[in-house]
mmCIF file of C-alpha atoms in Angstrom:
data_model
loop_
_atom_site.group_PDB
_atom_site.id
_atom_site.type_symbol
_atom_site.label_atom_id
_atom_site.label_comp_id
_atom_site.label_asym_id
_atom_site.label_seq_id
_atom_site.Cartn_x
_atom_site.Cartn_y
_atom_site.Cartn_z
ATOM 1 C CA MET A 1 -56.927 9.589 17.562
ATOM 2 C CA SER A 2 -53.824 11.095 19.106
ATOM 3 C CA ASP A 3 -51.654 8.358 17.586
ATOM 4 C CA ILE A 4 -53.167 8.972 14.168
ATOM 5 C CA SER A 5 -52.690 12.713 14.388
ATOM 6 C CA ALA A 6 -49.128 12.250 15.618
ATOM 7 C CA ALA A 7 -48.348 9.950 12.719
ATOM 8 C CA SER A 8 -49.864 12.333 10.209
ATOM 9 C CA SER A 9 -47.893 15.249 11.647
ATOM 10 C CA ARG A 10 -44.519 13.646 11.026
ATOM 11 C CA THR A 11 -42.383 15.522 8.525
ATOM 12 C CA PRO A 12 -40.697 13.764 5.572
ATOM 13 C CA ALA A 13 -37.372 14.166 7.373
ATOM 14 C CA ASP A 14 -38.786 12.362 10.419
ATOM 15 C CA GLN A 15 -40.053 9.544 8.230
ATOM 16 C CA THR A 16 -36.678 9.301 6.479
ATOM 17 C CA ALA A 17 -34.893 9.130 9.842
ATOM 18 C CA GLU A 18 -36.844 5.940 10.547
ATOM 19 C CA HIS A 19 -35.520 4.365 7.351
ATOM 20 C CA TRP A 20 -31.864 5.411 7.304
ATOM 21 C CA ARG A 21 -30.653 2.209 8.953
ATOM 22 C CA ARG A 22 -32.526 0.073 6.413
ATOM 23 C CA ASN A 23 -31.132 2.262 3.638
ATOM 24 C CA LEU A 24 -27.663 1.599 5.030
ATOM 25 C CA VAL A 25 -28.141 -2.195 5.051
ATOM 26 C CA VAL A 26 -29.420 -2.226 1.459
ATOM 27 C CA CYS A 27 -26.613 0.065 0.286
ATOM 28 C CA MET A 28 -24.031 -2.118 2.016
ATOM 29 C CA PHE A 29 -25.364 -5.222 0.231
ATOM 30 C CA GLY A 30 -25.541 -3.473 -3.135
ATOM 31 C CA SER A 31 -22.083 -1.915 -2.799
ATOM 32 C CA PHE A 32 -20.567 -5.214 -1.707
ATOM 33 C CA THR A 33 -22.039 -7.157 -4.628
ATOM 34 C CA THR A 34 -21.126 -4.570 -7.281
ATOM 35 C CA ILE A 35 -17.543 -4.250 -6.017
ATOM 36 C CA VAL A 36 -17.241 -8.049 -5.961
ATOM 37 C CA ALA A 37 -18.437 -8.072 -9.577
ATOM 38 C CA MET A 38 -15.874 -5.431 -10.595
ATOM 39 C CA THR A 39 -12.946 -7.263 -8.974
ATOM 40 C CA LEU A 40 -13.746 -10.977 -9.247
ATOM 41 C CA LEU A 41 -12.235 -11.217 -12.728
ATOM 42 C CA LEU A 42 -8.722 -10.391 -11.457
ATOM 43 C CA PRO A 43 -7.551 -14.012 -11.017
ATOM 44 C CA PHE A 44 -8.899 -15.270 -14.351
ATOM 45 C CA LEU A 45 -8.834 -12.167 -16.570
ATOM 46 C CA PRO A 46 -5.721 -13.288 -18.542
ATOM 47 C CA LEU A 47 -7.364 -16.689 -19.089
ATOM 48 C CA TYR A 48 -10.528 -15.035 -20.390
ATOM 49 C CA VAL A 49 -8.493 -12.772 -22.700
ATOM 50 C CA GLU A 50 -6.745 -15.864 -24.088
ATOM 51 C CA GLN A 51 -10.101 -17.610 -24.424
ATOM 52 C CA LEU A 52 -11.263 -14.668 -26.552
ATOM 53 C CA GLY A 53 -8.493 -15.208 -29.101
ATOM 54 C CA VAL A 54 -5.345 -13.459 -27.794
ATOM 55 C CA HIS A 55 -2.400 -15.866 -27.530
ATOM 56 C CA ASP A 56 0.772 -13.764 -27.426
ATOM 57 C CA PRO A 57 1.845 -13.476 -23.741
ATOM 58 C CA ALA A 58 2.750 -9.792 -24.004
ATOM 59 C CA ALA A 59 -0.542 -9.019 -25.743
ATOM 60 C CA ILE A 60 -2.465 -10.922 -23.053
ATOM 61 C CA VAL A 61 -0.875 -8.720 -20.373
ATOM 62 C CA ARG A 62 -1.674 -5.530 -22.303
ATOM 63 C CA TRP A 63 -5.277 -6.473 -22.994
ATOM 64 C CA SER A 64 -5.798 -7.636 -19.415
ATOM 65 C CA GLY A 65 -4.571 -4.285 -18.097
ATOM 66 C CA ALA A 66 -6.756 -2.391 -20.564
ATOM 67 C CA ALA A 67 -9.842 -4.438 -19.690
ATOM 68 C CA TYR A 68 -9.356 -4.081 -15.939
ATOM 69 C CA GLY A 69 -8.618 -0.357 -15.994
ATOM 70 C CA ALA A 70 -11.410 0.474 -18.443
ATOM 71 C CA THR A 71 -14.147 0.302 -15.810
ATOM 72 C CA PHE A 72 -12.386 2.660 -13.405
ATOM 73 C CA PHE A 73 -11.482 5.064 -16.227
ATOM 74 C CA SER A 74 -15.058 5.447 -17.464
ATOM 75 C CA ALA A 75 -16.414 5.567 -13.900
ATOM 76 C CA ALA A 76 -14.126 8.507 -13.108
ATOM 77 C CA LEU A 77 -15.455 10.405 -16.126
ATOM 78 C CA VAL A 78 -19.147 10.087 -15.262
ATOM 79 C CA ALA A 79 -19.090 10.246 -11.439
ATOM 80 C CA PRO A 80 -19.737 14.045 -11.343
ATOM 81 C CA LEU A 81 -22.588 13.641 -13.857
ATOM 82 C CA TRP A 82 -24.321 10.978 -11.771
ATOM 83 C CA GLY A 83 -23.814 13.152 -8.674
ATOM 84 C CA ARG A 84 -25.422 16.119 -10.420
ATOM 85 C CA LEU A 85 -28.372 14.025 -11.630
ATOM 86 C CA ALA A 86 -28.746 12.614 -8.110
ATOM 87 C CA ASP A 87 -29.113 16.151 -6.747
ATOM 88 C CA ARG A 88 -31.744 16.943 -9.355
ATOM 89 C CA TYR A 89 -33.779 13.740 -9.666
ATOM 90 C CA GLY A 90 -33.048 11.802 -6.480
ATOM 91 C CA ARG A 91 -30.294 9.580 -5.094
ATOM 92 C CA LYS A 92 -32.431 6.425 -5.001
ATOM 93 C CA LEU A 93 -33.089 6.716 -8.742
ATOM 94 C CA MET A 94 -29.330 6.733 -9.398
ATOM 95 C CA LEU A 95 -28.894 3.561 -7.318
ATOM 96 C CA ILE A 96 -31.669 1.851 -9.267
ATOM 97 C CA ARG A 97 -29.989 2.885 -12.529
ATOM 98 C CA ALA A 98 -26.543 1.727 -11.363
ATOM 99 C CA SER A 99 -27.648 -1.682 -10.050
ATOM 100 C CA LEU A 100 -29.731 -2.508 -13.111
ATOM 101 C CA GLY A 101 -26.985 -1.240 -15.435
ATOM 102 C CA MET A 102 -24.320 -3.302 -13.688
ATOM 103 C CA ALA A 103 -26.494 -6.442 -13.735
ATOM 104 C CA VAL A 104 -26.962 -6.099 -17.499
ATOM 105 C CA ALA A 105 -23.295 -5.225 -18.120
ATOM 106 C CA MET A 106 -22.024 -8.239 -16.170
ATOM 107 C CA ALA A 107 -24.281 -10.599 -18.105
ATOM 108 C CA LEU A 108 -23.106 -9.066 -21.390
ATOM 109 C CA ILE A 109 -19.443 -9.478 -20.381
ATOM 110 C CA GLY A 110 -20.165 -13.188 -20.037
ATOM 111 C CA LEU A 111 -21.383 -13.146 -23.660
ATOM 112 C CA ALA A 112 -18.307 -11.374 -25.108
ATOM 113 C CA GLN A 113 -16.961 -12.956 -28.298
ATOM 114 C CA ASP A 114 -13.667 -11.081 -28.727
ATOM 115 C CA VAL A 115 -11.312 -8.961 -26.660
ATOM 116 C CA TRP A 116 -12.577 -5.666 -28.133
ATOM 117 C CA GLN A 117 -16.051 -6.482 -26.872
ATOM 118 C CA LEU A 118 -14.600 -7.296 -23.447
ATOM 119 C CA VAL A 119 -12.892 -3.894 -23.152
ATOM 120 C CA GLY A 120 -15.948 -2.103 -24.511
ATOM 121 C CA LEU A 121 -18.270 -3.846 -22.063
ATOM 122 C CA ARG A 122 -15.913 -3.071 -19.170
ATOM 123 C CA LEU A 123 -16.109 0.588 -20.228
ATOM 124 C CA LEU A 124 -19.894 0.243 -20.300
ATOM 125 C CA ALA A 125 -19.875 -1.217 -16.784
ATOM 126 C CA GLY A 126 -18.039 1.872 -15.546
ATOM 127 C CA LEU A 127 -20.423 4.210 -17.366
ATOM 128 C CA LEU A 128 -23.578 2.497 -16.118
ATOM 129 C CA GLY A 129 -22.309 1.539 -12.670
ATOM 130 C CA GLY A 130 -21.383 3.691 -9.702
ATOM 131 C CA TYR A 131 -23.556 1.967 -7.092
ATOM 132 C CA ALA A 132 -20.951 2.281 -4.335
ATOM 133 C CA SER A 133 -20.354 5.963 -5.042
ATOM 134 C CA GLY A 134 -24.106 6.567 -5.307
ATOM 135 C CA SER A 135 -24.586 4.834 -1.966
ATOM 136 C CA THR A 136 -22.053 7.207 -0.427
ATOM 137 C CA VAL A 137 -24.107 10.164 -1.675
ATOM 138 C CA LEU A 138 -27.391 8.688 -0.406
ATOM 139 C CA ILE A 139 -26.066 7.735 3.026
ATOM 140 C CA ALA A 140 -24.191 11.032 3.438
ATOM 141 C CA THR A 141 -27.289 13.099 2.690
ATOM 142 C CA GLN A 142 -30.036 10.937 4.262
ATOM 143 C CA THR A 143 -28.323 9.953 7.521
ATOM 144 C CA PRO A 144 -28.499 12.226 10.582
ATOM 145 C CA LYS A 145 -25.342 14.354 10.604
ATOM 146 C CA GLU A 146 -24.353 13.199 14.077
ATOM 147 C CA ARG A 147 -24.258 9.576 12.821
ATOM 148 C CA SER A 148 -22.854 10.196 9.334
ATOM 149 C CA GLY A 149 -19.281 9.239 10.224
ATOM 150 C CA TRP A 150 -20.309 5.864 11.643
ATOM 151 C CA ALA A 151 -22.729 5.169 8.775
ATOM 152 C CA LEU A 152 -20.210 6.062 6.052
ATOM 153 C CA GLY A 153 -17.524 4.046 7.826
ATOM 154 C CA THR A 154 -19.811 1.014 7.937
ATOM 155 C CA LEU A 155 -20.616 1.451 4.246
ATOM 156 C CA SER A 156 -16.901 1.768 3.498
ATOM 157 C CA SER A 157 -16.295 -1.545 5.282
ATOM 158 C CA ALA A 158 -18.753 -3.240 2.900
ATOM 159 C CA VAL A 159 -16.981 -1.706 -0.105
ATOM 160 C CA MET A 160 -13.563 -2.849 1.098
ATOM 161 C CA ALA A 161 -14.952 -6.285 1.935
ATOM 162 C CA GLY A 162 -16.110 -6.522 -1.678
ATOM 163 C CA SER A 163 -12.598 -5.687 -2.864
ATOM 164 C CA LEU A 164 -11.226 -8.401 -0.586
ATOM 165 C CA VAL A 165 -13.782 -11.106 -1.388
ATOM 166 C CA GLY A 166 -14.077 -10.455 -5.140
ATOM 167 C CA PRO A 167 -10.702 -11.945 -6.151
ATOM 168 C CA LEU A 168 -11.279 -14.898 -3.804
ATOM 169 C CA ILE A 169 -14.604 -15.705 -5.477
ATOM 170 C CA GLY A 170 -12.966 -15.187 -8.865
ATOM 171 C CA GLY A 171 -10.394 -17.813 -7.971
ATOM 172 C CA VAL A 172 -12.951 -20.405 -6.824
ATOM 173 C CA LEU A 173 -15.979 -20.168 -9.140
ATOM 174 C CA PRO A 174 -14.522 -20.425 -12.689
ATOM 175 C CA PRO A 175 -13.065 -23.930 -12.187
ATOM 176 C CA LEU A 176 -16.467 -25.033 -10.839
ATOM 177 C CA ILE A 177 -18.963 -23.374 -13.208
ATOM 178 C CA GLY A 178 -16.835 -21.771 -15.930
ATOM 179 C CA ILE A 179 -15.796 -18.189 -16.606
ATOM 180 C CA ARG A 180 -18.938 -17.138 -18.491
ATOM 181 C CA TRP A 181 -21.304 -18.525 -15.853
ATOM 182 C CA THR A 182 -19.298 -16.697 -13.201
ATOM 183 C CA PHE A 183 -20.251 -13.418 -14.900
ATOM 184 C CA PHE A 184 -23.872 -14.543 -15.241
ATOM 185 C CA GLY A 185 -23.961 -15.399 -11.536
ATOM 186 C CA ALA A 186 -22.517 -12.002 -10.602
ATOM 187 C CA GLY A 187 -25.154 -10.294 -12.738
ATOM 188 C CA ALA A 188 -27.917 -12.292 -11.034
ATOM 189 C CA VAL A 189 -26.736 -11.290 -7.544
ATOM 190 C CA ILE A 190 -26.553 -7.630 -8.575
ATOM 191 C CA PHE A 191 -30.109 -7.937 -9.914
ATOM 192 C CA VAL A 192 -31.150 -8.959 -6.388
ATOM 193 C CA ALA A 193 -29.489 -5.752 -5.159
ATOM 194 C CA PHE A 194 -31.514 -3.866 -7.790
ATOM 195 C CA LEU A 195 -34.763 -5.335 -6.439
ATOM 196 C CA ALA A 196 -33.775 -4.562 -2.837
ATOM 197 C CA THR A 197 -32.965 -0.978 -3.790
ATOM 198 C CA LEU A 198 -36.196 -0.560 -5.724
ATOM 199 C CA PHE A 199 -38.489 -1.830 -2.978
ATOM 200 C CA LEU A 200 -36.660 -1.163 0.313
ATOM 201 C CA VAL A 201 -34.731 2.112 0.040
ATOM 202 C CA ARG A 202 -36.620 5.202 1.210
ATOM 203 C CA GLU A 203 -35.483 8.703 0.299
ATOM 204 C CA GLU A 204 -36.695 12.020 1.612
ATOM 205 C CA ARG A 205 -38.922 13.622 -0.992
ATOM 206 C CA ARG A 206 -37.742 16.896 -2.451
ATOM 207 C CA PRO A 207 -39.979 19.901 -1.866
ATOM 208 C CA ALA A 208 -42.424 20.515 -4.698
ATOM 209 C CA ARG A 209 -41.124 23.998 -5.339
ATOM 210 C CA ALA A 210 -37.617 22.678 -5.896
ATOM 211 C CA LYS A 211 -38.880 20.726 -8.893
ATOM 212 C CA ALA A 212 -40.391 23.896 -10.290
ATOM 213 C CA ASP A 213 -37.081 25.679 -10.346
ATOM 214 C CA ALA A 214 -35.727 25.673 -13.890
ATOM 215 C CA LYS A 215 -32.091 25.481 -12.928
ATOM 216 C CA PRO A 216 -31.459 25.049 -9.224
ATOM 217 C CA ALA A 217 -28.194 26.495 -8.007
ATOM 218 C CA GLY A 218 -25.475 23.936 -7.593
ATOM 219 C CA GLY A 219 -21.826 23.205 -8.195
ATOM 220 C CA TRP A 220 -18.938 25.371 -7.065
ATOM 221 C CA ALA A 221 -20.967 28.583 -7.202
ATOM 222 C CA ALA A 222 -23.280 27.311 -4.466
ATOM 223 C CA VAL A 223 -20.460 26.382 -2.052
ATOM 224 C CA PRO A 224 -19.915 29.279 0.367
ATOM 225 C CA ASP A 225 -16.409 28.254 1.500
ATOM 226 C CA LYS A 226 -14.534 26.244 -1.102
ATOM 227 C CA ARG A 227 -11.419 25.565 0.973
ATOM 228 C CA PRO A 228 -12.698 22.468 2.840
ATOM 229 C CA VAL A 229 -14.032 20.899 -0.373
ATOM 230 C CA THR A 230 -10.799 21.635 -2.253
ATOM 231 C CA ALA A 231 -8.764 20.106 0.573
ATOM 232 C CA MET A 232 -10.923 16.949 0.544
ATOM 233 C CA LEU A 233 -10.681 16.555 -3.246
ATOM 234 C CA LEU A 234 -6.887 16.723 -3.066
ATOM 235 C CA THR A 235 -6.791 14.457 -0.013
ATOM 236 C CA GLY A 236 -8.925 11.781 -1.706
ATOM 237 C CA MET A 237 -6.738 11.814 -4.807
ATOM 238 C CA LEU A 238 -3.563 11.759 -2.707
ATOM 239 C CA LEU A 239 -4.841 8.897 -0.564
ATOM 240 C CA MET A 240 -5.656 6.636 -3.502
ATOM 241 C CA LEU A 241 -2.459 7.592 -5.343
ATOM 242 C CA ALA A 242 -0.356 6.781 -2.284
ATOM 243 C CA ASN A 243 -2.221 3.561 -1.514
ATOM 244 C CA MET A 244 -2.253 2.223 -5.083
ATOM 245 C CA SER A 245 1.367 3.173 -5.790
ATOM 246 C CA ILE A 246 2.389 0.173 -3.686
ATOM 247 C CA GLU A 247 0.249 -2.389 -5.541
ATOM 248 C CA PRO A 248 2.438 -2.959 -8.650
ATOM 249 C CA ILE A 249 5.567 -3.709 -6.645
ATOM 250 C CA ILE A 250 4.221 -5.883 -3.830
ATOM 251 C CA THR A 251 4.762 -9.232 -5.565
ATOM 252 C CA VAL A 252 8.240 -8.226 -6.771
ATOM 253 C CA TYR A 253 9.116 -6.872 -3.311
ATOM 254 C CA VAL A 254 7.876 -10.027 -1.584
ATOM 255 C CA ALA A 255 10.026 -12.114 -3.945
ATOM 256 C CA GLN A 256 13.078 -10.405 -2.419
ATOM 257 C CA LEU A 257 11.934 -11.356 1.093
ATOM 258 C CA VAL A 258 10.793 -14.964 0.569
ATOM 259 C CA ALA A 259 13.374 -17.655 -0.132
ATOM 260 C CA GLU A 260 11.028 -20.220 -1.705
ATOM 261 C CA PRO A 261 9.610 -19.117 -5.106
ATOM 262 C CA ALA A 262 6.499 -21.245 -4.589
ATOM 263 C CA ARG A 263 5.518 -19.154 -1.553
ATOM 264 C CA VAL A 264 5.852 -15.752 -3.251
ATOM 265 C CA THR A 265 2.312 -15.482 -4.592
ATOM 266 C CA VAL A 266 0.800 -16.790 -1.362
ATOM 267 C CA MET A 267 2.724 -14.263 0.736
ATOM 268 C CA ALA A 268 1.890 -11.475 -1.732
ATOM 269 C CA GLY A 269 -1.781 -12.339 -1.360
ATOM 270 C CA PHE A 270 -1.487 -12.086 2.420
ATOM 271 C CA VAL A 271 0.245 -8.721 2.110
ATOM 272 C CA MET A 272 -2.460 -7.341 -0.192
ATOM 273 C CA SER A 273 -5.273 -8.700 1.964
ATOM 274 C CA ALA A 274 -3.792 -7.470 5.245
ATOM 275 C CA ALA A 275 -4.353 -3.778 4.480
ATOM 276 C CA ALA A 276 -7.911 -4.433 3.263
ATOM 277 C CA LEU A 277 -8.699 -6.474 6.375
ATOM 278 C CA GLY A 278 -7.351 -3.742 8.644
ATOM 279 C CA SER A 279 -9.488 -1.134 6.872
ATOM 280 C CA ILE A 280 -12.604 -3.287 7.153
ATOM 281 C CA LEU A 281 -12.091 -3.642 10.909
ATOM 282 C CA SER A 282 -11.404 0.035 11.583
ATOM 283 C CA ALA A 283 -13.653 1.958 9.184
ATOM 284 C CA SER A 284 -16.829 2.088 11.262
ATOM 285 C CA ARG A 285 -14.937 2.633 14.534
ATOM 286 C CA LEU A 286 -12.903 5.512 13.118
ATOM 287 C CA GLY A 287 -16.099 6.961 11.680
ATOM 288 C CA GLN A 288 -17.700 6.758 15.102
ATOM 289 C CA LEU A 289 -14.640 8.419 16.642
ATOM 290 C CA ALA A 290 -14.820 11.165 14.010
ATOM 291 C CA ASP A 291 -18.435 11.885 14.960
ATOM 292 C CA ARG A 292 -17.148 12.674 18.471
ATOM 293 C CA VAL A 293 -13.793 14.415 17.936
ATOM 294 C CA GLY A 294 -14.223 15.857 14.455
ATOM 295 C CA HIS A 295 -13.769 14.344 11.005
ATOM 296 C CA TRP A 296 -10.891 16.606 10.067
ATOM 297 C CA ASN A 297 -8.929 15.639 13.192
ATOM 298 C CA VAL A 298 -9.238 11.957 12.296
ATOM 299 C CA ILE A 299 -8.087 12.639 8.719
ATOM 300 C CA ILE A 300 -4.967 14.451 9.926
ATOM 301 C CA GLY A 301 -4.164 11.752 12.482
ATOM 302 C CA CYS A 302 -4.683 8.855 10.057
ATOM 303 C CA LEU A 303 -2.479 10.449 7.398
ATOM 304 C CA ALA A 304 0.296 11.108 9.921
ATOM 305 C CA ILE A 305 0.188 7.552 11.335
ATOM 306 C CA SER A 306 0.224 6.079 7.820
ATOM 307 C CA ALA A 307 3.279 8.160 6.940
ATOM 308 C CA VAL A 308 5.110 6.799 9.998
ATOM 309 C CA LEU A 309 4.141 3.180 9.207
ATOM 310 C CA LEU A 310 5.455 3.435 5.646
ATOM 311 C CA VAL A 311 9.058 3.998 6.753
ATOM 312 C CA PRO A 312 9.707 0.538 8.287
ATOM 313 C CA GLN A 313 8.027 -1.108 5.275
ATOM 314 C CA ALA A 314 11.002 0.008 3.194
ATOM 315 C CA PHE A 315 13.432 -1.884 5.468
ATOM 316 C CA VAL A 316 11.654 -5.157 6.350
ATOM 317 C CA SER A 317 13.638 -8.371 6.172
ATOM 318 C CA ALA A 318 10.809 -10.955 6.229
ATOM 319 C CA GLY A 319 7.378 -11.346 4.647
ATOM 320 C CA TRP A 320 5.506 -11.569 7.965
ATOM 321 C CA GLN A 321 6.882 -8.168 8.960
ATOM 322 C CA LEU A 322 5.398 -6.634 5.821
ATOM 323 C CA VAL A 323 2.057 -8.347 6.481
ATOM 324 C CA GLY A 324 1.912 -6.914 9.997
ATOM 325 C CA LEU A 325 2.838 -3.406 8.913
ATOM 326 C CA ARG A 326 0.313 -3.433 6.048
ATOM 327 C CA PHE A 327 -2.384 -4.574 8.477
ATOM 328 C CA LEU A 328 -1.564 -1.686 10.824
ATOM 329 C CA MET A 329 -1.587 0.698 7.878
ATOM 330 C CA GLY A 330 -4.998 -0.632 6.856
ATOM 331 C CA LEU A 331 -6.263 0.104 10.359
ATOM 332 C CA SER A 332 -5.079 3.700 10.045
ATOM 333 C CA LEU A 333 -6.462 4.214 6.521
ATOM 334 C CA GLY A 334 -9.906 2.713 7.149
ATOM 335 C CA GLY A 335 -11.551 5.922 8.318
ATOM 336 C CA LEU A 336 -10.198 8.311 5.704
ATOM 337 C CA LEU A 337 -12.699 7.979 2.860
ATOM 338 C CA PRO A 338 -15.779 8.138 5.144
ATOM 339 C CA CYS A 339 -14.344 11.220 6.869
ATOM 340 C CA ILE A 340 -13.610 12.884 3.524
ATOM 341 C CA ALA A 341 -17.249 12.357 2.501
ATOM 342 C CA SER A 342 -18.468 13.687 5.850
ATOM 343 C CA VAL A 343 -16.384 16.874 5.638
ATOM 344 C CA ILE A 344 -17.732 17.548 2.142
ATOM 345 C CA ARG A 345 -21.303 16.841 3.236
ATOM 346 C CA HIS A 346 -21.007 19.257 6.180
ATOM 347 C CA ASN A 347 -19.540 22.089 4.090
ATOM 348 C CA VAL A 348 -21.795 22.200 1.002
ATOM 349 C CA PRO A 349 -25.487 23.034 0.550
ATOM 350 C CA GLU A 350 -27.911 20.108 0.356
ATOM 351 C CA GLY A 351 -28.597 20.728 -3.338
ATOM 352 C CA SER A 352 -24.900 20.442 -4.248
ATOM 353 C CA ALA A 353 -23.925 17.473 -2.081
ATOM 354 C CA GLY A 354 -24.270 14.850 -4.810
ATOM 355 C CA ARG A 355 -22.247 16.814 -7.340
ATOM 356 C CA MET A 356 -19.446 17.616 -4.893
ATOM 357 C CA LEU A 357 -19.257 14.005 -3.699
ATOM 358 C CA GLY A 358 -19.166 12.980 -7.371
ATOM 359 C CA TYR A 359 -16.152 15.244 -7.901
ATOM 360 C CA SER A 360 -14.542 13.644 -4.854
ATOM 361 C CA ILE A 361 -15.065 10.157 -6.260
ATOM 362 C CA SER A 362 -13.585 11.227 -9.614
ATOM 363 C CA ALA A 363 -10.543 12.595 -7.787
ATOM 364 C CA GLN A 364 -10.127 9.264 -5.999
ATOM 365 C CA TYR A 365 -10.385 7.337 -9.273
ATOM 366 C CA THR A 366 -7.743 9.661 -10.726
ATOM 367 C CA GLY A 367 -5.395 8.710 -7.904
ATOM 368 C CA GLN A 368 -6.304 5.058 -8.368
ATOM 369 C CA VAL A 369 -5.250 5.181 -12.020
ATOM 370 C CA ALA A 370 -2.130 7.340 -11.506
ATOM 371 C CA GLY A 371 -0.873 5.496 -8.407
ATOM 372 C CA PRO A 372 0.132 2.198 -10.046
ATOM 373 C CA LEU A 373 1.774 4.052 -12.942
ATOM 374 C CA LEU A 374 3.809 6.226 -10.583
ATOM 375 C CA GLY A 375 4.688 3.343 -8.264
ATOM 376 C CA GLY A 376 5.820 1.156 -11.138
ATOM 377 C CA PHE A 377 7.981 3.942 -12.562
ATOM 378 C CA VAL A 378 9.639 4.824 -9.242
ATOM 379 C CA GLY A 379 10.147 1.173 -8.280
ATOM 380 C CA GLY A 380 11.638 0.300 -11.654
ATOM 381 C CA HIS A 381 14.079 3.222 -11.743
ATOM 382 C CA PHE A 382 14.975 3.819 -8.087
ATOM 383 C CA GLY A 383 14.285 0.537 -6.284
ATOM 384 C CA MET A 384 11.401 -0.889 -4.260
ATOM 385 C CA PRO A 385 12.166 0.790 -0.896
ATOM 386 C CA THR A 386 12.046 4.184 -2.600
ATOM 387 C CA VAL A 387 8.354 3.677 -3.400
ATOM 388 C CA PHE A 388 7.522 3.313 0.300
ATOM 389 C CA LEU A 389 9.633 6.324 1.266
ATOM 390 C CA ALA A 390 8.176 8.486 -1.503
ATOM 391 C CA THR A 391 4.674 7.461 -0.459
ATOM 392 C CA CYS A 392 5.566 8.367 3.119
ATOM 393 C CA VAL A 393 6.456 11.874 1.965
ATOM 394 C CA LEU A 394 3.121 12.165 0.146
ATOM 395 C CA MET A 395 1.175 11.069 3.227
ATOM 396 C CA ALA A 396 3.089 13.467 5.471
ATOM 397 C CA PHE A 397 2.435 16.264 2.989
ATOM 398 C CA GLY A 398 -1.271 15.383 3.056
ATOM 399 C CA ALA A 399 -1.363 15.543 6.860
ATOM 400 C CA LEU A 400 0.389 18.927 6.867
ATOM 401 C CA TRP A 401 -1.870 20.251 4.088
ATOM 402 C CA ASN A 402 -5.018 19.266 6.008
ATOM 403 C CA TRP A 403 -3.695 20.704 9.271
ATOM 404 C CA ARG A 404 -3.072 24.040 7.596
ATOM 405 C CA ALA A 405 -6.422 23.948 5.792
ATOM 406 C CA LYS A 406 -8.268 23.163 9.017
ATOM 407 C CA ARG A 407 -6.579 26.062 10.830
ATOM 408 C CA ALA A 408 -7.448 28.417 7.969
ATOM 409 C CA CYS A 409 -11.108 27.343 8.047
ATOM 410 C CA ASP A 410 -11.550 27.436 11.867
#
């Protein structure tokens, strides 16, 4: 009888605490598969655009860029909306919506008949998707605060692994099963993530009286101290802007370091993968460190170390040197996004967490779109090394900004 009474006396929060690790595993799988689906078309996107009737080389490049960027553009627009709806109707429901929406969108992309449909369906994927960002909201709000850094870091590793593996799968599958069946296969795997989310994820139930409130307080008005949230929004945008500003010039920069033209693309692939691999290895460990020493301290330290590592990247004389430095930079950057989410989660009311994390994700997408444009402009007008040095200045500014913000909030 005592066991039965003890079980019946458990609060919803206690029951949720038993499930947070399973929630994390499911969210890692779902985030990994959806990110793979969003990035696997990189190696064959120009081929698919040509297959859809575009034959001019310049037009193929333009349409490929539009199709790839469309998903991130639309995702940035709706991230705050999904965060707000998650606060009101539940975070699990948003994951179910995102996984089912992405599964359908991927299958439809495989059925596209012209390039306009391809761009439109990529926009639709961004509008309906958001599983990785929704997972961040769920894990941030349902995980015990003392373990949130480690949990978000582990989730971030799955997201970055998806970004690393997606292009590799996109390079292998189309020659074996065809481009359209590659999309169908991606949709099928995401549908498995939908089923896992539907049946395995457990979320703490909202109090009944909260549902009775006509318009629960949320948004900026509900945040008592807006300085930490503002600092994290700017830091997230700055991080992605600085990180993505390097992407457009890597292949061109590597071509100046490698003597054999045939090895340029291979070395560029190693350079791009090195940072992602470093982030995958360090994300959970830096999150665990942040749980002990403070998330803001880790953010400041990672930004400062990244700024230092960017300087020698402007003066390397061999490809392997750039690979090593990008790997070290990936190690330093791995803990930033989980720590940003943790700082926001710890400084906003429970009812506003989803919306504020949605704003943070939109800020990061903004940096992700602006970064390549800025990097390409600076590299084209002032030279490749200038991009690294300018990014160094941005990272150093971010470290100083966060140090001042932390002192002001202490």
